[in-house]
Coordinates of C-alpha atoms in Angstrom, one line a residue:
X11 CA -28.9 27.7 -43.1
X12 CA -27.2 25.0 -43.7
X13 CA -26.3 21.8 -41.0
X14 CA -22.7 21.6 -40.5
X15 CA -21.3 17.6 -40.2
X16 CA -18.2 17.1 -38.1
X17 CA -15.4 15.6 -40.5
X18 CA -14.6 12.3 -38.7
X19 CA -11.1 12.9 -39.4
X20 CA -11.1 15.5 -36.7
X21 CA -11.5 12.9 -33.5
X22 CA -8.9 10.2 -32.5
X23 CA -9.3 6.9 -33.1
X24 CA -9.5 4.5 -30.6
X25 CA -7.9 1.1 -31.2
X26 CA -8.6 -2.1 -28.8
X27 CA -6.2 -5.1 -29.9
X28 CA -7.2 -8.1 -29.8
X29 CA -7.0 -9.9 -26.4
X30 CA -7.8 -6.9 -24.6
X31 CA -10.0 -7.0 -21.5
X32 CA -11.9 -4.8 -20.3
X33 CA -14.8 -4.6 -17.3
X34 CA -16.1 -2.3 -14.4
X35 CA -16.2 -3.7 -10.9
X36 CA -19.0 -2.9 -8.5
X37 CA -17.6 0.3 -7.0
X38 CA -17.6 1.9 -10.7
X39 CA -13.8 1.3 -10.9
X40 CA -12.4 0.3 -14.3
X41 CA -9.3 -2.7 -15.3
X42 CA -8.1 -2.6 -18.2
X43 CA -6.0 -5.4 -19.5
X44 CA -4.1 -5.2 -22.8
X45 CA -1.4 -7.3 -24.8
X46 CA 0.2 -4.1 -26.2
X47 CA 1.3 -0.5 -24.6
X48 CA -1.6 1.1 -22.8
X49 CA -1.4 4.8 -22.8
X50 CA -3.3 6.6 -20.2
X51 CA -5.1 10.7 -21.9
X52 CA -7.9 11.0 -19.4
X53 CA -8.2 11.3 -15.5
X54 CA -9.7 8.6 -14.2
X55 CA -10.3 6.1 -11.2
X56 CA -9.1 2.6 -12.2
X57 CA -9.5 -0.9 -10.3
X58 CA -6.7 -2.5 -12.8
X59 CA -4.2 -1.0 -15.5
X60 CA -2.1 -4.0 -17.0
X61 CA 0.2 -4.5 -20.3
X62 CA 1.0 -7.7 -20.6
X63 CA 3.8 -7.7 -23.3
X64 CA 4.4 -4.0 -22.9
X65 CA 4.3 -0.5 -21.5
X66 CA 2.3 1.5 -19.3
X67 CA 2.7 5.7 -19.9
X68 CA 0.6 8.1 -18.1
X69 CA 0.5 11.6 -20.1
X70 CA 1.2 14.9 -19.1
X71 CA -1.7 16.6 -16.7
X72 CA -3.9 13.4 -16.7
X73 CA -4.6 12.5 -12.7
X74 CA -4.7 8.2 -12.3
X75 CA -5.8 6.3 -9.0
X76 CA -5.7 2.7 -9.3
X77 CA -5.3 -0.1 -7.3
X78 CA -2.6 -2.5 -9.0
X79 CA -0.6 -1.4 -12.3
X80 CA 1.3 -4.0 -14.1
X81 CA 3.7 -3.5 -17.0
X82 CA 6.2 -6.5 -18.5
X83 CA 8.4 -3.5 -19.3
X84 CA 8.0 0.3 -18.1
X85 CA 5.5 2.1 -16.6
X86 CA 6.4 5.9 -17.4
X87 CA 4.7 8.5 -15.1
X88 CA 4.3 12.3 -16.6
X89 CA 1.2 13.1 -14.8
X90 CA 0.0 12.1 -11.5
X91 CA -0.2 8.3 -10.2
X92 CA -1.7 7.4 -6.9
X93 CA -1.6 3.3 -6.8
X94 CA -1.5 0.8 -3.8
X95 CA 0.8 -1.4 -6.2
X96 CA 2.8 -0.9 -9.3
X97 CA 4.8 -3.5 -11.0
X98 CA 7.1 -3.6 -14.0
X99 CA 10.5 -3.8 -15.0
X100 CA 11.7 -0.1 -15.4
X101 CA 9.2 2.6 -13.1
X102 CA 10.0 5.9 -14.7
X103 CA 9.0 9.0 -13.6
X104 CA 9.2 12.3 -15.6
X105 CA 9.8 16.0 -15.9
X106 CA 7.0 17.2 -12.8
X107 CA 5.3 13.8 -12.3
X108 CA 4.1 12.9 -9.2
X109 CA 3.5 9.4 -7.9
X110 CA 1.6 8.2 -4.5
X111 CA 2.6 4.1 -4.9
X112 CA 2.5 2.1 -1.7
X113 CA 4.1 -0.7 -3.2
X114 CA 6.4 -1.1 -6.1
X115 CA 8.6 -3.9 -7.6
X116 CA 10.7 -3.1 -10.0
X117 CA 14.6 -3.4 -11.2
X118 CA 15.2 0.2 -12.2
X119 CA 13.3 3.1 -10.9
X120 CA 14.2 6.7 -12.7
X121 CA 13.7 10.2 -11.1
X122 CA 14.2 13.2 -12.6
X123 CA 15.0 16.2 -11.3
X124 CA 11.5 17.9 -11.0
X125 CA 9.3 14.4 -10.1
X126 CA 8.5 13.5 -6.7
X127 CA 7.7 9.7 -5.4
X128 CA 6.3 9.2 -2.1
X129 CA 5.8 5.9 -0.7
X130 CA 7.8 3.2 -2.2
X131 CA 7.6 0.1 0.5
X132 CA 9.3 -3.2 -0.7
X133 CA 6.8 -5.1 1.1
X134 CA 3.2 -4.6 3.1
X135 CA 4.9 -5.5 5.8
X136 CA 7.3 -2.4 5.4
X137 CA 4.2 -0.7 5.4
X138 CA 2.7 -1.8 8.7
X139 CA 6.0 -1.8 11.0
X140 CA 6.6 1.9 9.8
X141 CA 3.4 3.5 9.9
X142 CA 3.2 1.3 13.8
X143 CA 6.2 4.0 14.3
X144 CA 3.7 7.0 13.9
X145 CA 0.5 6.0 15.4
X146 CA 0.2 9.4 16.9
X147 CA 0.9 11.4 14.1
X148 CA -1.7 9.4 11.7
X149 CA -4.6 9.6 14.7
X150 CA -3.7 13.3 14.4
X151 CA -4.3 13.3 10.4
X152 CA -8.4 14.9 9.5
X153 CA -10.8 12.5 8.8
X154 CA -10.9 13.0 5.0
X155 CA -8.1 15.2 3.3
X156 CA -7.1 15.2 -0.2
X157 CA -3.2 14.6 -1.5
X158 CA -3.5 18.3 -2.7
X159 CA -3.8 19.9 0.7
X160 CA -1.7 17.7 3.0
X161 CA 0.5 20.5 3.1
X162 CA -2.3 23.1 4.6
X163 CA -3.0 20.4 6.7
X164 CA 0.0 20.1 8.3
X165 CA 0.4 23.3 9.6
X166 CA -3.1 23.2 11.1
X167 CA -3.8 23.2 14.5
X168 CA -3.9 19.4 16.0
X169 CA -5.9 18.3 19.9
X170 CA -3.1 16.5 21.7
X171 CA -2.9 13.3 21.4
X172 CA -4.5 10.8 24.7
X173 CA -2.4 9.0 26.9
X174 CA -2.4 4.9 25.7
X175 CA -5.4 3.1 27.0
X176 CA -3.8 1.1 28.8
X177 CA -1.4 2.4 31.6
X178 CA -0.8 -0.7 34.1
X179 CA 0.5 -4.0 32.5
X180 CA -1.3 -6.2 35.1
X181 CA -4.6 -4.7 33.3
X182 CA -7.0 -7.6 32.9
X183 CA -7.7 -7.2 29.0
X184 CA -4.3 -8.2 28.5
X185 CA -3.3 -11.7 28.5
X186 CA -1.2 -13.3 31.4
X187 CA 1.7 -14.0 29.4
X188 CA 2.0 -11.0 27.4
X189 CA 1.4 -8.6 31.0
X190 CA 4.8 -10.8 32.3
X191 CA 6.4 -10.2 29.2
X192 CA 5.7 -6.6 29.3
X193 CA 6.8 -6.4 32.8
X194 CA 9.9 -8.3 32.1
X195 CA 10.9 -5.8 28.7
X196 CA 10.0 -2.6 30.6
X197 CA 12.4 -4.3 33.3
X198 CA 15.4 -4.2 30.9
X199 CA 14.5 -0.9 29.5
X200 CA 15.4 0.7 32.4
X201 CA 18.8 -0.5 32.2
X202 CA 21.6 1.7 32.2
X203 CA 23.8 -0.3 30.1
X204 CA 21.4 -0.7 27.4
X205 CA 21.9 -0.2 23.9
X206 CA 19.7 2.3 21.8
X207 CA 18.6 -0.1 19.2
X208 CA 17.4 -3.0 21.7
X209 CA 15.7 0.3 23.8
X210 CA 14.2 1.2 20.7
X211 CA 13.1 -2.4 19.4
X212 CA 11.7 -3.3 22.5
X213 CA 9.9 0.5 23.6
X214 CA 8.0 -0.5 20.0
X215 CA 6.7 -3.6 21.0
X216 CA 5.7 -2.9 24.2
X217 CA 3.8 0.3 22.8
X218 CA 1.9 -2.2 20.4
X219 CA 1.1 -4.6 23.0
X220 CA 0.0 -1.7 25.4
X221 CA -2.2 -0.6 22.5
X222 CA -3.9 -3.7 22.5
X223 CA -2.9 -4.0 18.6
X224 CA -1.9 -7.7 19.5
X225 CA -1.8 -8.3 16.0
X226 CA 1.0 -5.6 15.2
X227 CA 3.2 -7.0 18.1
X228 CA 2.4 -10.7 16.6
X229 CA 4.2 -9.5 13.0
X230 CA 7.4 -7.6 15.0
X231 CA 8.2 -9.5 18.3
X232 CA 10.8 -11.8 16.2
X233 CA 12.5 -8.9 14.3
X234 CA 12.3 -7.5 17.6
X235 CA 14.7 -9.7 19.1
X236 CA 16.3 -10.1 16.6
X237 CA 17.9 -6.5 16.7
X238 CA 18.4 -7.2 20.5
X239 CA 22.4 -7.3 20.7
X240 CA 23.2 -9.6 23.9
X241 CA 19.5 -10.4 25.2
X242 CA 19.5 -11.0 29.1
X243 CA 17.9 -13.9 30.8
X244 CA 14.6 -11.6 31.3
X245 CA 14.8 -11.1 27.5
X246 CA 14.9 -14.7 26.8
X247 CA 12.4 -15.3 29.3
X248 CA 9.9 -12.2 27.8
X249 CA 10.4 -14.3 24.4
X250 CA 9.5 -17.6 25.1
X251 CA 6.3 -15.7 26.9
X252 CA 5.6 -14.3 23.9
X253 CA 6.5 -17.1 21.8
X254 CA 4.1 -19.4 23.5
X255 CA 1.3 -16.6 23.3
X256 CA 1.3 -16.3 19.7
X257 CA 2.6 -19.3 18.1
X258 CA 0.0 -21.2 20.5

């Protein structure tokens, strides 16, 4: 009986050019930093993915999470990307890829006909004033659910939703100036004669101040106004409340 010996010839070889980086953070996540194209043949969970001088390409049925994925040039997608960030010059994605990416920056970004992208904010800030729009429905989301069975998810049956916590704007926990303000905007809102966008901007940040999610209504009470069309006097007066609040 003889021992057979693999031929070494029948496994890939693994190049690492020089100037590559490569570590493991403390949650078991590995960044990879290369000078050259980086191309992506096994699932995994990464922290960093980053060419440098090149390209990034994901291949077909290979799963990637990572954080932040930077590519000089293109970052092609034939699998499945879920990423908080991806940079580069060209995003690409290809026949049945599917990407999750909060963030992107990028000059050119290429669908086809059969790839899906979901997310795709400009900005964090994108982020956090539309998600603000659907507090509800993310309170209403499990616990712990996988990309995979969102769908099953959604048809699920949901508890309705509680009423806000807070229901009178002369409630102690809120600042003085921001319960007059509140009063003042719910004033206006009652208006006949107002518009739909200025009932809209305003109905958001009072919802965020009645919240209590102080910070939210910090980040939106300017563009707030800002979509107002002909504020009144109360508006200008809820403002400078506001104004005075935060900026103090």
């Amino acid at each position: 009986m003889s021992n057979a010996v693999e031929n070494p010839s029948n496994f890939p070889t693994m190049i690492i050019p020089r100037g590559t980086e490569i570590r493991v953070n403390d949650e078991g996540q590995l960044s990879i930093k290369t000078p050259g194209n980086l191309v992506i043949q096994n699932s995994g969970n990464y922290s960093e993915l980053e060419s440098t001088n090149g390209s990034i390409r994901i291949e077909p049925d290979v799963k990637v999470d990572a954080v932040n994925v930077r590519a000089r040039e293109a970052c092609y997608i034939e699998g499945t990307l879920t990423a908080w960030k991806v940079t580069a010059r060209r995003i690409s994605l290809e026949d049945n890829a599917r990407a999750y990416i909060m963030l992107q920056e990028s000059e050119h970004l290429e669908l086809s006909a059969d790839s899906r992208l979901v997310g795709n904010f400009a900005t964090e800030k994108e982020i956090y004033l539309l998600l603000g729009k659907f507090n509800n429905q993310l309170r209403q989301l499990p616990g712990s659910v996988g990309l995979d069975a969102l769908d099953a998810e959604r048809s699920a049956q949901r508890r309705p939703e509680p009423e806000p916590a807070i229901s009178d704007p002369s409630s102690r926990e809120v600042p003085k100036q921001l319960r007059q303000a509140v009063s003042l905007m719910e004033l206006e809102m009652r208006r006949a004669d107002l518009d739909s966008s200025s009932r809209d901007a305003l109905k958001e940040l009072v919802y965020a101040l009645r919240e209590y999610d102080f910070k939210r209504a910090k980040l939106i009470y300017r563009d707030a106004f800002s979509e107002l069309s002909a504020p009144s006097e109360n508006l200008r007066r809820a403002y400078d409340l506001l104004d005075s609040h935060f900026r103090g």
